[in-house]
Amino acid sequence: MQFPEYRPRRLRRTESLRRMVRETLLTVDSFIYPLFVIPGKATRKPIGSMPGQSQVSVDEAVAEAQECQALGIPALILFGVPDKKDAVGSEAWNDDGLVQRATREIKRACPELTVVLDACFDEYTTHGHCGVMVDGDVDNDATLENLGRVALSQAKAGADVIAPSGMMDGFVGWCRDQLDEGGFEHVPIMAYSAKYASCFYGPFREAAGTANEFGHRRTYQMDPANGHEAIREVTMDAAEGADFIMVKPALAYLDVIARVRDEVDLPVAAYNVSGEYAMLKAAAERGWLDHDRAVLETLTSIKRAGADLILTYHAKEAAVLLRKG
Ligand code: PBG
């Protein structure tokens, strides 16, 4: 149909018509809220580059979990920011480590809430890389050995979902085998399948204390210029037994989310990362953007691109905005 017989504006005339033809519905069910857990008690340390976000001690993490539950947010993802680091990141598989303790406490207080644990090493290594360094690069297979230990320790602590994030080859199959052997065949894996070597993780590096001492992550995270390769990574992870597929970051990679959505029938998650959050907050602070509209438009765009789930620091404020309608 052509103009003037067809006029697309007819269906935009009133709010009820617009509601009736709206294609993408953003709901709180899609949100996963990230938390950074630090040692101590009754401690909250605001993260300068992420206004509104803080590093929190285990007891405060429980309070955050309760707040999320009250808002209807179904899930949290936890990152540990320990004061003990070594060359291989062995604190990551300490059964009494920060995220393990936080998981036990949160599951006790909020059994229905889903706790996702990021299985990686960069918060736990002195050099800030995501595994065991050999000759200046992360050694894939040595890192897998340790990753299995992390996944098991996290599952033992009661994690509902394990999310390996280091982009090691074969990491999904490896975690699946380890979990199954350990009696955790019921614990799903959320694979950071297409994770790019992105500058948009900048603020996270402050939040999680993971600034690299040397080098870069381009030998394991993906080149931002590559799209087909994302499909290859996703296909491999699905074949190895991933239960969820993740694309990260989200906003500069909406095309990748859309392609991945077409390619797999697994739930797709997208990580609306720290730098995306920081950009929006900075512009809103200067009065350059309408904050609330920018939050909802951003999250809706990620959903429209094809993500079922969104890991986002906006989760709590977006839940409040959606409630207001
Ligand atoms: C790695 C990890 C990172 C993020 C989540 N998991 C950092 C990295 O790979 O450099 C980034 C999340 C964000 O920027 O919000 N453990």
Coordinates of C-alpha atoms and ligand atoms in Angstrom, one line a residue:
M1 CA 0.0 0.0 0.0
Q2 CA 1.2 3.4 -0.9
F3 CA 0.5 7.0 0.3
P4 CA -2.1 8.5 0.2
E5 CA -4.3 5.3 0.5
Y6 CA -2.2 4.0 3.3
R7 CA -1.2 6.4 6.1
P8 CA 1.0 4.9 8.9
R9 CA 0.2 7.8 11.2
R10 CA -3.3 6.5 11.6
L11 CA -2.1 3.9 14.1
R12 CA -0.1 6.5 16.1
R13 CA -3.1 8.8 16.7
T14 CA -4.0 8.0 20.3
E15 CA -2.2 6.4 23.3
S16 CA -4.5 3.4 23.3
L17 CA -3.8 2.8 19.6
R18 CA -0.1 3.1 20.2
R19 CA -0.3 0.6 23.1
M20 CA -2.3 -1.9 20.9
V21 CA 0.3 -2.0 18.2
R22 CA 3.4 -1.8 20.4
E23 CA 5.7 -4.7 19.4
T24 CA 8.2 -4.8 22.3
L25 CA 7.2 -5.0 25.9
L26 CA 9.9 -4.3 28.4
T27 CA 9.2 -6.0 31.7
V28 CA 11.0 -6.5 34.9
D29 CA 11.2 -10.2 34.2
S30 CA 14.0 -9.6 31.8
F31 CA 16.4 -8.0 34.3
I32 CA 19.5 -9.3 36.0
Y33 CA 21.1 -6.9 38.4
P34 CA 24.9 -6.9 38.9
L35 CA 26.4 -6.5 42.3
F36 CA 30.0 -6.1 43.4
V37 CA 30.8 -7.8 46.7
I38 CA 33.6 -6.6 49.0
P39 CA 35.0 -7.8 52.3
G40 CA 33.8 -6.2 55.6
K41 CA 30.5 -5.6 57.3
A42 CA 27.8 -2.9 56.8
T43 CA 30.1 -1.4 54.1
R44 CA 29.0 0.4 50.9
K45 CA 31.6 2.1 48.7
P46 CA 30.1 4.2 45.9
I47 CA 31.7 3.6 42.5
G48 CA 32.7 7.0 41.1
S49 CA 32.4 6.1 37.5
M50 CA 29.0 4.5 38.0
P51 CA 26.7 6.9 39.8
G52 CA 24.1 5.1 41.9
Q53 CA 26.2 1.9 42.1
S54 CA 28.2 0.8 45.1
Q55 CA 30.5 -2.1 46.1
V56 CA 28.8 -3.8 49.0
S57 CA 29.7 -6.1 51.8
V58 CA 27.9 -9.5 52.1
D59 CA 25.3 -8.3 54.6
E60 CA 24.6 -5.3 52.3
A61 CA 24.4 -7.6 49.3
V62 CA 21.6 -9.4 51.1
A63 CA 19.8 -6.1 51.6
E64 CA 20.2 -5.4 47.9
A65 CA 18.8 -8.8 47.1
Q66 CA 15.7 -8.1 49.3
E67 CA 15.2 -4.8 47.5
C68 CA 15.4 -6.5 44.1
Q69 CA 12.9 -9.1 45.2
A70 CA 10.5 -6.5 46.4
L71 CA 10.8 -4.7 43.0
G72 CA 10.1 -8.0 41.2
I73 CA 13.6 -8.4 39.7
P74 CA 14.1 -12.1 39.2
A75 CA 17.9 -12.4 39.3
L76 CA 21.2 -11.0 40.5
I77 CA 24.7 -11.6 39.1
L78 CA 27.5 -11.3 41.6
F79 CA 31.2 -10.3 41.2
G80 CA 33.7 -10.6 44.0
V81 CA 36.2 -7.9 44.7
P82 CA 38.5 -9.6 47.1
D83 CA 41.6 -8.2 48.9
K84 CA 43.5 -11.4 48.4
K85 CA 44.9 -11.9 44.9
D86 CA 47.5 -14.1 43.4
A87 CA 49.0 -15.1 40.0
V88 CA 46.3 -17.6 39.1
G89 CA 43.3 -16.2 41.0
S90 CA 42.9 -19.1 43.4
E91 CA 40.6 -17.1 45.7
A92 CA 38.0 -17.5 43.0
W93 CA 37.5 -21.2 44.0
N94 CA 37.7 -20.6 47.8
D95 CA 34.5 -22.2 49.1
D96 CA 34.5 -19.5 51.7
G97 CA 35.1 -16.7 49.2
L98 CA 33.1 -13.5 48.9
V99 CA 30.6 -14.6 46.2
Q100 CA 30.3 -18.0 47.7
R101 CA 29.4 -16.5 51.1
A102 CA 27.1 -13.9 49.6
T103 CA 25.3 -16.6 47.6
R104 CA 24.6 -18.7 50.7
E105 CA 23.3 -15.7 52.6
I106 CA 21.2 -14.4 49.7
K107 CA 19.7 -17.8 49.0
R108 CA 18.8 -18.1 52.7
A109 CA 17.1 -14.7 52.8
C110 CA 15.5 -14.9 49.3
P111 CA 15.3 -18.5 48.2
E112 CA 13.2 -17.6 45.1
L113 CA 15.7 -15.1 43.7
T114 CA 18.0 -16.4 41.0
V115 CA 21.7 -16.0 41.8
V116 CA 24.0 -16.0 38.8
L117 CA 27.7 -16.2 39.5
D118 CA 30.3 -14.8 37.0
A119 CA 33.0 -17.5 36.7
C120 CA 36.2 -15.7 35.9
F121 CA 39.6 -14.8 37.4
D122 CA 40.3 -11.1 36.5
E123 CA 39.0 -9.9 39.9
Y124 CA 41.2 -12.5 41.6
T125 CA 44.6 -12.2 39.8
T126 CA 47.3 -9.7 40.6
H127 CA 47.8 -9.0 36.9
G128 CA 44.1 -8.6 36.2
H129 CA 43.9 -11.1 33.3
C130 CA 41.2 -13.8 33.0
G131 CA 43.4 -16.8 33.7
V132 CA 46.8 -18.4 34.0
M133 CA 49.6 -16.4 32.3
V134 CA 52.2 -18.3 30.3
D135 CA 54.8 -16.3 28.2
G136 CA 52.7 -13.1 28.4
D137 CA 49.4 -14.6 27.3
V138 CA 46.5 -16.4 29.0
D139 CA 47.0 -20.2 28.7
N140 CA 43.8 -21.6 27.6
D141 CA 43.9 -25.2 28.9
A142 CA 45.6 -24.4 32.2
T143 CA 42.8 -21.8 32.8
L144 CA 40.1 -24.4 32.0
E145 CA 41.5 -26.6 34.9
N146 CA 41.0 -23.7 37.3
L147 CA 37.6 -22.7 35.8
G148 CA 36.2 -26.1 36.6
R149 CA 37.2 -25.6 40.2
V150 CA 35.5 -22.2 40.2
A151 CA 32.3 -23.5 38.7
L152 CA 32.1 -26.4 41.2
S153 CA 32.8 -24.1 44.2
Q154 CA 30.1 -21.7 43.0
A155 CA 27.6 -24.5 42.5
K156 CA 28.3 -25.9 45.9
A157 CA 27.6 -22.5 47.4
G158 CA 24.1 -22.7 45.8
A159 CA 24.5 -20.6 42.7
D160 CA 21.4 -21.1 40.4
V161 CA 23.3 -20.3 37.2
I162 CA 27.0 -20.4 36.4
A163 CA 28.2 -17.7 33.9
P164 CA 31.8 -18.4 32.6
S165 CA 33.0 -15.1 31.2
G166 CA 36.7 -15.6 30.3
M167 CA 36.2 -16.5 26.5
M168 CA 38.5 -19.5 26.8
D169 CA 38.0 -22.0 24.0
G170 CA 36.0 -25.0 25.1
F171 CA 35.0 -23.4 28.4
V172 CA 31.3 -24.3 28.2
G173 CA 31.9 -28.0 27.6
W174 CA 34.5 -28.1 30.3
C175 CA 32.2 -26.4 32.9
R176 CA 29.3 -28.7 31.9
D177 CA 31.5 -31.8 32.4
Q178 CA 32.8 -30.6 35.7
L179 CA 29.3 -29.7 37.0
D180 CA 27.8 -33.0 35.8
E181 CA 30.6 -35.0 37.5
G182 CA 30.1 -33.1 40.7
G183 CA 26.4 -33.8 40.8
F184 CA 25.3 -30.4 39.6
E185 CA 23.7 -31.5 36.3
H186 CA 20.7 -29.3 37.2
V187 CA 22.7 -26.1 37.3
P188 CA 22.5 -24.2 34.0
I189 CA 25.3 -22.4 32.2
M190 CA 25.0 -18.8 30.9
A191 CA 27.8 -18.5 28.4
Y192 CA 29.5 -15.2 27.7
S193 CA 29.6 -16.5 24.1
A194 CA 30.2 -13.3 22.1
K195 CA 32.2 -11.1 24.4
Y196 CA 34.1 -8.3 22.7
A197 CA 37.4 -6.7 23.7
S198 CA 35.6 -3.5 24.4
C199 CA 36.4 -0.1 25.9
F200 CA 33.0 0.0 27.3
Y201 CA 34.1 -2.1 30.3
G202 CA 36.1 0.9 31.5
P203 CA 34.1 1.7 34.6
F204 CA 33.8 -2.0 35.6
R205 CA 37.5 -2.2 35.9
E206 CA 37.2 0.4 38.7
A207 CA 34.2 -1.3 40.2
A208 CA 35.8 -4.7 40.2
G209 CA 39.4 -3.7 40.6
T210 CA 40.5 -5.5 37.5
A211 CA 42.7 -2.9 35.6
N212 CA 45.3 -4.9 33.8
E213 CA 48.9 -4.5 35.0
F214 CA 50.1 -5.1 31.5
G215 CA 48.9 -6.1 28.1
H216 CA 45.3 -6.3 26.7
R217 CA 42.6 -8.8 26.3
R218 CA 42.5 -9.0 22.5
T219 CA 44.0 -12.6 22.5
Y220 CA 40.8 -14.0 24.1
Q221 CA 38.0 -11.5 23.8
M222 CA 36.6 -10.9 20.3
D223 CA 37.6 -8.2 17.8
P224 CA 34.8 -5.5 17.7
A225 CA 34.9 -5.6 13.9
N226 CA 33.7 -9.3 13.7
G227 CA 30.1 -10.4 13.3
H228 CA 30.3 -13.9 11.6
E229 CA 32.7 -15.0 14.3
A230 CA 30.1 -14.3 16.9
I231 CA 27.9 -16.9 15.2
R232 CA 30.7 -19.4 15.3
E233 CA 31.3 -18.8 19.0
V234 CA 27.6 -19.0 19.8
T235 CA 27.2 -22.2 17.7
M236 CA 30.1 -23.8 19.5
D237 CA 28.8 -22.9 23.0
A238 CA 25.3 -24.2 22.2
A239 CA 26.8 -27.5 21.0
E240 CA 28.9 -27.7 24.2
G241 CA 25.7 -27.4 26.3
A242 CA 25.1 -23.7 27.0
D243 CA 21.7 -23.0 28.5
F244 CA 21.8 -19.3 27.8
I245 CA 23.8 -17.4 25.3
M246 CA 25.2 -13.9 26.1
V247 CA 26.3 -11.1 23.9
K248 CA 28.4 -8.3 25.5
P249 CA 28.4 -5.3 25.3
A250 CA 24.9 -4.6 24.2
L251 CA 24.5 -1.2 22.6
A252 CA 27.4 -1.1 20.1
Y253 CA 26.5 -4.7 19.2
L254 CA 22.7 -4.7 18.7
D255 CA 23.3 -6.1 15.2
V256 CA 25.1 -9.1 16.8
I257 CA 22.2 -9.6 19.3
A258 CA 19.8 -9.7 16.3
R259 CA 21.9 -12.2 14.3
V260 CA 22.4 -14.4 17.4
R261 CA 18.7 -14.3 18.1
D262 CA 18.0 -15.7 14.5
E263 CA 20.7 -18.3 14.9
V264 CA 19.8 -20.1 18.2
D265 CA 16.7 -21.2 19.9
L266 CA 18.3 -20.8 23.4
P267 CA 17.4 -17.7 25.6
V268 CA 19.6 -14.8 24.6
A269 CA 21.0 -12.4 27.2
A270 CA 22.7 -9.1 26.6
Y271 CA 25.0 -7.3 29.0
N272 CA 24.3 -3.5 29.1
V273 CA 27.8 -2.9 30.4
S274 CA 29.3 -0.3 32.8
G275 CA 30.4 2.1 30.1
E276 CA 26.9 2.2 28.5
Y277 CA 25.5 3.0 32.0
A278 CA 28.2 5.6 32.7
M279 CA 27.6 7.4 29.3
L280 CA 23.9 7.7 30.0
K281 CA 24.4 8.9 33.6
A282 CA 27.0 11.5 32.6
A283 CA 24.8 13.0 29.8
A284 CA 21.8 13.0 32.1
E285 CA 23.8 14.7 34.9
R286 CA 24.6 17.5 32.5
G287 CA 21.0 17.9 31.5
W288 CA 21.8 16.7 28.0
L289 CA 19.4 13.7 28.1
D290 CA 16.1 13.0 29.8
H291 CA 17.4 10.3 32.2
D292 CA 14.2 8.2 32.7
R293 CA 13.3 8.1 29.0
A294 CA 16.9 7.3 28.0
V295 CA 16.9 4.4 30.4
L296 CA 13.7 2.9 29.1
E297 CA 14.5 3.6 25.4
T298 CA 17.9 1.9 25.9
L299 CA 16.6 -1.2 27.5
T300 CA 13.7 -1.4 25.0
S301 CA 16.2 -1.3 22.1
I302 CA 18.1 -4.2 23.5
K303 CA 15.0 -6.2 23.9
R304 CA 13.8 -5.2 20.4
A305 CA 17.1 -6.4 19.0
G306 CA 16.3 -9.8 20.3
A307 CA 17.5 -10.2 23.9
D308 CA 15.3 -12.1 26.3
L309 CA 17.4 -11.1 29.3
I310 CA 19.3 -7.9 30.0
L311 CA 22.1 -7.7 32.6
T312 CA 21.8 -4.0 33.6
Y313 CA 22.9 -1.6 36.3
H314 CA 19.6 0.2 35.5
A315 CA 17.5 -2.8 36.8
K316 CA 16.3 -1.2 40.0
E317 CA 15.5 2.2 38.6
A318 CA 13.9 0.7 35.5
A319 CA 11.7 -1.5 37.7
V320 CA 10.4 1.6 39.5
L321 CA 9.8 3.4 36.2
L322 CA 7.9 0.4 34.7
R323 CA 5.8 0.2 37.8
K324 CA 4.8 3.9 37.4
G325 CA 3.9 3.1 33.8
Ligands
PBG1 C1 35.1 -10.4 33.4 C2 34.0 -9.4 33.3 C3 34.0 -8.1 32.8 C4 32.7 -7.6 32.8 C5 31.9 -8.6 33.3 N1 32.7 -9.7 33.5 C6 35.2 -7.3 32.5 C7 36.1 -7.6 31.4 O1 36.0 -8.6 30.7 O2 37.0 -6.8 31.2 C8 32.3 -6.2 32.4 C9 31.0 -5.8 32.8 C10 30.8 -4.3 32.7 O3 31.6 -3.5 32.1 O4 29.7 -3.8 33.1 N2 35.1 -11.0 34.7

